[in-house]
CSV table of C-alpha atoms and ligand atoms in Angstrom, one decimal:
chain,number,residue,atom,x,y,z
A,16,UNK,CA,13.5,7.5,23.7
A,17,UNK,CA,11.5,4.4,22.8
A,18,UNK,CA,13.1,1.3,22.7
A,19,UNK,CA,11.2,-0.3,19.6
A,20,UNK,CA,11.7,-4.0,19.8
A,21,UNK,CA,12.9,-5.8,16.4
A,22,UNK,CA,11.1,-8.5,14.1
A,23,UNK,CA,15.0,-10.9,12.5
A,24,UNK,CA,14.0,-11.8,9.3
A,25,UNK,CA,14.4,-15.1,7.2
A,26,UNK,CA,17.8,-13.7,5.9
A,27,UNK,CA,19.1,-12.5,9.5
A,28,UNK,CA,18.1,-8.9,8.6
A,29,UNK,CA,16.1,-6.7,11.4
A,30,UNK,CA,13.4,-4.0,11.3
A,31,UNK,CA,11.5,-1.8,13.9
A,32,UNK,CA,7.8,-3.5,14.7
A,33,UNK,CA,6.3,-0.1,14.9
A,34,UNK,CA,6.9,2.2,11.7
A,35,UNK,CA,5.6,5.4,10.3
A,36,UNK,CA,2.7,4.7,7.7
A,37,UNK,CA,2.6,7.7,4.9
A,38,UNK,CA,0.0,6.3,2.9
A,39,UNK,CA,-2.4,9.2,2.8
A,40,UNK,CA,-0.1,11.6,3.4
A,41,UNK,CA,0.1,14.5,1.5
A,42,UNK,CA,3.0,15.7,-0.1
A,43,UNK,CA,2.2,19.1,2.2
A,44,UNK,CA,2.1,17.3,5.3
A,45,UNK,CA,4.9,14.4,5.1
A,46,UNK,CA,7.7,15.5,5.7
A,47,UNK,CA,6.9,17.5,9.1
A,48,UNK,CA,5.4,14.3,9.7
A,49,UNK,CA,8.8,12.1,9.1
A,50,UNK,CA,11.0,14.1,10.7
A,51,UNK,CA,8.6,13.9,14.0
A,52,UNK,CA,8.6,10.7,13.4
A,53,UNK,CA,12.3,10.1,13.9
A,54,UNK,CA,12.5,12.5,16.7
A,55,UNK,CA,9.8,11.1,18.4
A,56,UNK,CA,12.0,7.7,18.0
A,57,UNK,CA,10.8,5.9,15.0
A,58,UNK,CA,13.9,3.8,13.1
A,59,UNK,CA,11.4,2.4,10.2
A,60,UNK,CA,9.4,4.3,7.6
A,61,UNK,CA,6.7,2.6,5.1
A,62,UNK,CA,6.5,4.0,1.9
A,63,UNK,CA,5.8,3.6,-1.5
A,64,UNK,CA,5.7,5.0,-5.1
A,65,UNK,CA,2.0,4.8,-5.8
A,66,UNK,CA,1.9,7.8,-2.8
A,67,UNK,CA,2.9,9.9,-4.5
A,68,UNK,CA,5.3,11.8,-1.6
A,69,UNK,CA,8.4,9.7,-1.7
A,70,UNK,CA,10.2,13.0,-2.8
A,71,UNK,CA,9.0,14.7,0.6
A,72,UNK,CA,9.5,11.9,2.9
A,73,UNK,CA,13.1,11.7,1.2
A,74,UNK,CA,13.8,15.7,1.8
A,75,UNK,CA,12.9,15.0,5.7
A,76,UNK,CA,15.3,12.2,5.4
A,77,UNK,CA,18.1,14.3,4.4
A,78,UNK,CA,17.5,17.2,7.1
A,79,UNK,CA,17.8,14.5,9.9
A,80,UNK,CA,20.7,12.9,8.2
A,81,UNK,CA,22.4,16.5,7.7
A,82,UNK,CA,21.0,17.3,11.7
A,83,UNK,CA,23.3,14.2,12.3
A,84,UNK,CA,20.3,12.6,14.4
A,85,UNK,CA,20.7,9.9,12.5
A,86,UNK,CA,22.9,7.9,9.7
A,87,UNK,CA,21.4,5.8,7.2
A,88,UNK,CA,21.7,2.3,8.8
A,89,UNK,CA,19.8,3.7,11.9
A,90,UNK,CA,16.6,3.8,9.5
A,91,UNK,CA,14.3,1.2,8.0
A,92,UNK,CA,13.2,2.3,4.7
A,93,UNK,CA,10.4,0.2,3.1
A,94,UNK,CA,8.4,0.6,-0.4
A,95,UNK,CA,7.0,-0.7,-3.0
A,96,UNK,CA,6.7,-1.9,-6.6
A,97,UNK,CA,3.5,-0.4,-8.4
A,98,UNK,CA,1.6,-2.7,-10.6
A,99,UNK,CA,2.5,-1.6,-13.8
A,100,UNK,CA,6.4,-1.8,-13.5
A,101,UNK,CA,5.6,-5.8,-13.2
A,102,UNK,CA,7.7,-6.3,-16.3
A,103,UNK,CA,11.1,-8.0,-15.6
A,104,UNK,CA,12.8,-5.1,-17.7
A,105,UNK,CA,10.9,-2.3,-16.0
A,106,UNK,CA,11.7,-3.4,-11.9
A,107,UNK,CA,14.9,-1.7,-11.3
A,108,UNK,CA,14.0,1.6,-13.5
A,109,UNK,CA,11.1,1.5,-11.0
A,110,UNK,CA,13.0,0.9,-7.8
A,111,UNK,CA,15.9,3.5,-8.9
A,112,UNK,CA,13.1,6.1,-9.2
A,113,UNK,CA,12.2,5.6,-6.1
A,114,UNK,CA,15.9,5.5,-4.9
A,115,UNK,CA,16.5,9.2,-6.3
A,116,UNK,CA,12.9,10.2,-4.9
A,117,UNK,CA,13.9,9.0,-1.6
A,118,UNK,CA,17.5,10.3,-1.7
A,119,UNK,CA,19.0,6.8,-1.2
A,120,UNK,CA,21.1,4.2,-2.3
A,121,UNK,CA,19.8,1.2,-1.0
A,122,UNK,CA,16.5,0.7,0.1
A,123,UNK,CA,15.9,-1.5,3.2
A,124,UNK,CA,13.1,-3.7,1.9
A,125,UNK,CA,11.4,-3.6,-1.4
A,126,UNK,CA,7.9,-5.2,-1.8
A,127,UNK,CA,5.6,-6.0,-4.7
A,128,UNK,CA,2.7,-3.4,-3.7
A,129,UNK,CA,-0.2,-6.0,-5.3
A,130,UNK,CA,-0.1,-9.3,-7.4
A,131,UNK,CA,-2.1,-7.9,-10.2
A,132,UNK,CA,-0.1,-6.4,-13.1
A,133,UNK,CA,-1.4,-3.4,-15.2
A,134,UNK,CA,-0.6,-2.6,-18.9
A,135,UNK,CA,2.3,-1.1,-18.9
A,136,UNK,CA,3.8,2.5,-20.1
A,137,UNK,CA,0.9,5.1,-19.5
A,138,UNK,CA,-1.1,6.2,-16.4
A,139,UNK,CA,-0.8,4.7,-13.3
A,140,UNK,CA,-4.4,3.5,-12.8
A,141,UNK,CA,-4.2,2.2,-16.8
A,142,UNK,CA,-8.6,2.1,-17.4
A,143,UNK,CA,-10.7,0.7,-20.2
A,144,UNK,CA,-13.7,2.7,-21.9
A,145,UNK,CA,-15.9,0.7,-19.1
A,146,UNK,CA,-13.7,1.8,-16.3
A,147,UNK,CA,-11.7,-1.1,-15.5
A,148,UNK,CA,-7.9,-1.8,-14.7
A,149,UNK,CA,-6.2,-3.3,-18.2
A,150,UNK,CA,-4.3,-6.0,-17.1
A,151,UNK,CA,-1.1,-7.1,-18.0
A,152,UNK,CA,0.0,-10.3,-18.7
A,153,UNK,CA,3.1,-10.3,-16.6
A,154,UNK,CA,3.2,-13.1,-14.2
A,155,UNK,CA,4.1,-11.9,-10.9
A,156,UNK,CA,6.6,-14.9,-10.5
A,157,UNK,CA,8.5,-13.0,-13.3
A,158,UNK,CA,8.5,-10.0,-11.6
A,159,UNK,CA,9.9,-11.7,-8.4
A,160,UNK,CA,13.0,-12.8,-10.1
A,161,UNK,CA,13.8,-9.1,-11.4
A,162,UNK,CA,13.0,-8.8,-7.6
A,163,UNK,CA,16.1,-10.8,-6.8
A,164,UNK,CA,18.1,-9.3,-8.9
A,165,UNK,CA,17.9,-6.1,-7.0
A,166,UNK,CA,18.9,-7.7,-4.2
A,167,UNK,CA,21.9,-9.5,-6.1
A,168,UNK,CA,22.6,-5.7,-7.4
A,169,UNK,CA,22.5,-4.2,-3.9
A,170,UNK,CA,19.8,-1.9,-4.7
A,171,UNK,CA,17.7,-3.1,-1.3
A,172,UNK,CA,18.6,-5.5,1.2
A,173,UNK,CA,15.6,-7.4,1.4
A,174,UNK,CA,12.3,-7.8,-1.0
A,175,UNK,CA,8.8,-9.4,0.0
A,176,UNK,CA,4.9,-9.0,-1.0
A,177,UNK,CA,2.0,-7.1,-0.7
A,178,UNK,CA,-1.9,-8.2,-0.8
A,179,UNK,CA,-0.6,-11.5,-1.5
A,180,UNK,CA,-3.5,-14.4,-0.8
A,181,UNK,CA,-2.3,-17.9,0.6
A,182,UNK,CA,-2.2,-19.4,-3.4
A,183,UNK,CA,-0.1,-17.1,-4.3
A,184,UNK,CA,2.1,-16.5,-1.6
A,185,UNK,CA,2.7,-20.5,-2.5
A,186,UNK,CA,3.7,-19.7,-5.5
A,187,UNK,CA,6.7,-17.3,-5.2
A,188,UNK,CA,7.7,-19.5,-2.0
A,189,UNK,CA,7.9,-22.9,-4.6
A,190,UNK,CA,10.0,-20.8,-7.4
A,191,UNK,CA,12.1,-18.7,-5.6
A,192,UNK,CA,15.1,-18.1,-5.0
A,193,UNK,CA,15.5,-15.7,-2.2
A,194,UNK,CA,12.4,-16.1,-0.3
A,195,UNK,CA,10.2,-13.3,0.6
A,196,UNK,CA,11.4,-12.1,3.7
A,197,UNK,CA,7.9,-10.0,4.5
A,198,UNK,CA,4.1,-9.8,3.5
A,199,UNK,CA,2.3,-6.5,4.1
A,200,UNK,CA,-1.5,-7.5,4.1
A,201,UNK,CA,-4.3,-5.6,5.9
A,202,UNK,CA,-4.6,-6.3,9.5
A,203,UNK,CA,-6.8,-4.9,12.0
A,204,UNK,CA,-9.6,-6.3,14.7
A,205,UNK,CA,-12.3,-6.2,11.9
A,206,UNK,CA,-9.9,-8.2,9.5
A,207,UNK,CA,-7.9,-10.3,11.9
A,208,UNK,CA,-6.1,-12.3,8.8
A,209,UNK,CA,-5.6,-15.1,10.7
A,210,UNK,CA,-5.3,-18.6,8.9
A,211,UNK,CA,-3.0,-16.4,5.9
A,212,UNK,CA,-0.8,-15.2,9.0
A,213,UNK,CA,-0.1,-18.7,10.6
A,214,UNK,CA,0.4,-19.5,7.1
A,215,UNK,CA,3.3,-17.2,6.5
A,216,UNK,CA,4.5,-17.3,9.9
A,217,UNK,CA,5.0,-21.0,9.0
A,218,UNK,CA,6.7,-20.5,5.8
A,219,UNK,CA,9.4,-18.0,8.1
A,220,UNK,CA,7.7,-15.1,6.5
A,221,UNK,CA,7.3,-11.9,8.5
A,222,UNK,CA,4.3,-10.2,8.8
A,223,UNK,CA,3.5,-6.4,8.1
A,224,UNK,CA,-0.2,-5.4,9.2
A,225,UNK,CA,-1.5,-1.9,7.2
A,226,UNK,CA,-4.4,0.1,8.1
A,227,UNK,CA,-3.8,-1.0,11.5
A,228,UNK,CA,-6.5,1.6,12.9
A,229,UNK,CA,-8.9,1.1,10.1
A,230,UNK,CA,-7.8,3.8,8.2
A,231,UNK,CA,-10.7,6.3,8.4
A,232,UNK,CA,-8.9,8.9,5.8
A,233,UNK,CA,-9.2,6.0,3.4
A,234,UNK,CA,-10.6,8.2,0.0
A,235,UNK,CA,-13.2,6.0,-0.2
A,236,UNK,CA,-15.0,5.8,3.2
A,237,UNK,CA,-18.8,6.5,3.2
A,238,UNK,CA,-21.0,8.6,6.1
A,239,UNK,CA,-22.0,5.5,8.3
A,240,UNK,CA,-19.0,3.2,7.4
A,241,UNK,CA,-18.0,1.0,11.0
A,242,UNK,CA,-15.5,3.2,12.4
A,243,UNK,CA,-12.2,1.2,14.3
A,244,UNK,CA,-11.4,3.9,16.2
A,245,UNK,CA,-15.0,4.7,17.1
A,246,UNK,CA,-15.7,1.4,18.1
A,247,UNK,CA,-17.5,1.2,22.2
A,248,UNK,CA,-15.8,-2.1,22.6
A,249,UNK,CA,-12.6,-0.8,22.2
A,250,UNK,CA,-12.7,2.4,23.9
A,251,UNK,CA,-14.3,0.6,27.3
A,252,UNK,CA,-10.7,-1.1,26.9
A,253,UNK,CA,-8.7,1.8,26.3
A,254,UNK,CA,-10.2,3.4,29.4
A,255,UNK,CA,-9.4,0.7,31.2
A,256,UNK,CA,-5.2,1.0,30.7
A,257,UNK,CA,-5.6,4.8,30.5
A,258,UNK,CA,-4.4,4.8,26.7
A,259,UNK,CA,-6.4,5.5,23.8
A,260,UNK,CA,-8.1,3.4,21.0
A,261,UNK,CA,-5.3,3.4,18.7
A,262,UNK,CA,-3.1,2.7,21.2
A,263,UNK,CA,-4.7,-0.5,21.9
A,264,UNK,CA,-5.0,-1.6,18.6
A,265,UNK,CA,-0.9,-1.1,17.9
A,266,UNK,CA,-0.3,-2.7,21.2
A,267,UNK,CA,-2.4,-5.5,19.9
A,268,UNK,CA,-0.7,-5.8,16.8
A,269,UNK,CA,2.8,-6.1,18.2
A,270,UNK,CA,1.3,-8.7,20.6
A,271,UNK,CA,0.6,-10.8,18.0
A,272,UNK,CA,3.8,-10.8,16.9
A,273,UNK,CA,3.2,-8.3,13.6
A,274,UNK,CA,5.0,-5.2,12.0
A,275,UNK,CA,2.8,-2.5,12.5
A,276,UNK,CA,2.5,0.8,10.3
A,277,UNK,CA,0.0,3.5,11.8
A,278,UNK,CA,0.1,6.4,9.5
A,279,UNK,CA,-0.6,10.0,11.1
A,280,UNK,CA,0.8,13.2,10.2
A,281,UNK,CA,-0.3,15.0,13.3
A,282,UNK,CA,2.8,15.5,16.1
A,283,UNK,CA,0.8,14.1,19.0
A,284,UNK,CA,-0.2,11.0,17.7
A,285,UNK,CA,2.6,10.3,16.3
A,286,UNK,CA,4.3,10.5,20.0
A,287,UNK,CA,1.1,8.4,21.1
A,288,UNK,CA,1.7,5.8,18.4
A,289,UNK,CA,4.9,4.6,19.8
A,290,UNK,CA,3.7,5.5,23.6
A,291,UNK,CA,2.5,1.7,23.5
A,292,UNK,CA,5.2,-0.4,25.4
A,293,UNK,CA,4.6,-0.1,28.7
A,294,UNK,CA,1.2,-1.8,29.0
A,295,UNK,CA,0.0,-5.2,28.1
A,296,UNK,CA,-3.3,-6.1,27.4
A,297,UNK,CA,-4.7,-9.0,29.7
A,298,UNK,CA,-6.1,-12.5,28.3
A,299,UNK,CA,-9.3,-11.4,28.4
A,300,UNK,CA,-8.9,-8.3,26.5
A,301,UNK,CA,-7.0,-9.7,23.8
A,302,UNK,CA,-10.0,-12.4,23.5
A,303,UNK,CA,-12.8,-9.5,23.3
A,304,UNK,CA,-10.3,-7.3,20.3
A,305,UNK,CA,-9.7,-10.6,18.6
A,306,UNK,CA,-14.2,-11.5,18.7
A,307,UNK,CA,-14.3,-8.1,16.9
A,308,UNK,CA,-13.7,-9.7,13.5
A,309,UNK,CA,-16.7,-9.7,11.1
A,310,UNK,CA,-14.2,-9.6,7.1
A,311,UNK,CA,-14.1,-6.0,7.6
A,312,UNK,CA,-11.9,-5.6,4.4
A,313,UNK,CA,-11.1,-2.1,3.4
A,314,UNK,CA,-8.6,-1.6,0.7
A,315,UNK,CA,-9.6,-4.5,-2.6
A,316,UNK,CA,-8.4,-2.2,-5.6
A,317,UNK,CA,-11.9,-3.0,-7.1
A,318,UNK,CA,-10.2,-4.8,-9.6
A,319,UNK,CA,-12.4,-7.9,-9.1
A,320,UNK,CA,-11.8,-8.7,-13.0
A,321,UNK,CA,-8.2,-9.4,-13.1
A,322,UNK,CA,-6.7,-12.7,-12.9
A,323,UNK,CA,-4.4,-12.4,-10.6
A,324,UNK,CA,-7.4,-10.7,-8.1
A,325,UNK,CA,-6.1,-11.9,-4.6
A,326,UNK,CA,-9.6,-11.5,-2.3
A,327,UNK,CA,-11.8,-14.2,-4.1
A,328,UNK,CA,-10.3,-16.8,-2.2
A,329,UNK,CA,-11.0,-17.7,1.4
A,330,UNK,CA,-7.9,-16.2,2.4
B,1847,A2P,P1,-3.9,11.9,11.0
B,1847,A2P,O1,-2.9,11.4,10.0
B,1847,A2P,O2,-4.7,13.1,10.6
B,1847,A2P,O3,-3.2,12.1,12.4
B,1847,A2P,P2,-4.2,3.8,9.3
B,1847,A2P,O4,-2.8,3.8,9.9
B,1847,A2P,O5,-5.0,2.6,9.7
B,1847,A2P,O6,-4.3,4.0,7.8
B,1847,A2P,O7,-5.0,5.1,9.9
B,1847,A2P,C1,-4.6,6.4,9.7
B,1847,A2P,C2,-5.6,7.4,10.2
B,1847,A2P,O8,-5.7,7.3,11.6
B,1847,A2P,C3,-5.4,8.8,9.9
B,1847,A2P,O9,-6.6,9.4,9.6
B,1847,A2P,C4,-4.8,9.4,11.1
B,1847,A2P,O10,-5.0,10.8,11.3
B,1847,A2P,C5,-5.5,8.6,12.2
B,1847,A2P,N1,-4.7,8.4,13.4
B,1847,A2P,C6,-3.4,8.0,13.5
B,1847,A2P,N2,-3.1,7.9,14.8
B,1847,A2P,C7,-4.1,8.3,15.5
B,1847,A2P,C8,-4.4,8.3,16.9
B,1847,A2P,N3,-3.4,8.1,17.8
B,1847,A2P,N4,-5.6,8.7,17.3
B,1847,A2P,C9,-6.6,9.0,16.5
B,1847,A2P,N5,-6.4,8.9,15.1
B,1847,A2P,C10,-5.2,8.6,14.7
């Protein structure tokens, strides 16, 4: 079985670098996919309410915790606050939702999923008549110290961020009181992220990368779109070790020192996903992934409107 290595947090706490990403993943499909997953040696799973499958992934959770492959501190659960449960009074309804969807008690690490609040108490994606996100006033430094209190309550062990830029990052670091123990922020060779990850690594705060292969199964990809996983440069690489393109690119991530989430739902890749620590990629190859970036951003929310909007700064 894999040996994943482990990231130590700012609050002494551990988690698995490589973990299964369910983004994407159908209700249908998830929970094969988890329970695959933890067979195939995975200790960490990435989830969050705005899925929409927390209830599946917690079913498959059950059958390996009934199978007796594993108890509930072997796994790293992760997920994540949606935007319009910002409000101070609405966090732990939110978080015990997703506790009962799951099938836990504690989660391992709870994030806010973006800065930007939404109006609170209706649909999930709350709209205007012109089509864009109402905002809520909440002020996501609020929200982080109903965030604390879930710690303080034992309801997860460790909270961080999610699509947080470098301003505002600064900002919960300055008020808090438990300091964010992880940032999830899209990472991959087109988006390398890196000024706003030797940031965070500065400030002690670990570093999740999503989309980590580009997410092609993103629901708003268009015919012609670069393709990651397509890319020339990367498979003349891959051929070179004998692994594949995504293979590279979670070897990659892990070299730089980052949590990495690769979602799949298919067996095989799965397997392959993890199949990434017995080869290292030379200088020279880490130079030619790392001259791939060109602000390949995939995932913005299109909320470009709201005031807490994270991409309009540099980084
Ligand atoms: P599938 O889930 O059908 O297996 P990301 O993690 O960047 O969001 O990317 C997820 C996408 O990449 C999914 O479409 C997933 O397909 C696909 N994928 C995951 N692992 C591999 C792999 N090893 N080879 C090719 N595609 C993969």
């Amino acid at each position: 079985m894999a040996n994943v290595p482990l990231v130590v947090f700012n609050n002494g706490r551990s988690c698995p670098v490589i973990g299964l990403g369910t983004w994407k993943s159908k209700p249908g499909e998830v929970a094969q996919a988890v329970k695959d997953a933890i067979d195939a040696g995975y200790r960490h799973i990435d989830c969050a309410h705005i899925y929409g499958n927390e209830k599946e992934v917690g079913e498959a959770l059950k059958t390996k915790f009934l199978e007796g492959v594993i108890k509930r501190e072997d796994i790293f659960v992760t997920s994540k606050l949606w935007c319009t449960f910002h409000r101070p009074d609405l966090v732990e309804g939110a978080l015990k939702t997703t506790l009962q969807n799951l099938g836990l008690e504690y989660l391992d690490l709870y994030l806010i999923h973006w800065p930007q609040a939404y109006k609170e108490g209706g649909e999930l994606f709350p709209i205007d008549d012109a089509g864009k996100a109402i905002p809520s006033p909440v002020d996501y430094l609020d929200t982080w110290k109903a965030m604390e209190a879930q710690v303080d309550k034992g309801l997860t062990k460790s909270i961080g961020i999610s699509n947080f830029n470098k301003n505002q990052v600064d900002r919960v670091m300055e008020s808090a009181r438990i300091k964010p123990a992880v940032i999830q922020i899209e990472i991959h060779p087109y988006l390398n992220q890196q000024k706003l990850i030797d940031h965070c690594k500065g400030l002690g705060i670990a570093i999740t990368a999503y989309s980590p292969l580009g997410s092609p199964d993103r629901p708003w990809a268009k015919p012609g779109d670069p393709q990651l996983l397509e890319d020339p440069r990367l498979k003349s690489i891959a051929d070179r070790y004998s692994k594949s393109v995504a293979q590279v690119l979670i070897r990659y991530a892990v070299d730089r020192g980052l949590i990495v989430i690769p979602k799949s739902v298919t067996r095989s890749r799965i397997q392959q996903n993890l199949d990434v620590l017995d080869f290292q990629l030379s200088p020279e190859d880490v130079e030619l992934v790392a001259s791939l970036e060109c602000n390949g951003r995939l995932c913005t929310m299109g909320d470009v409107h709201h005031p807490d909007y994270p991409f309009h700064d540099e980084y």
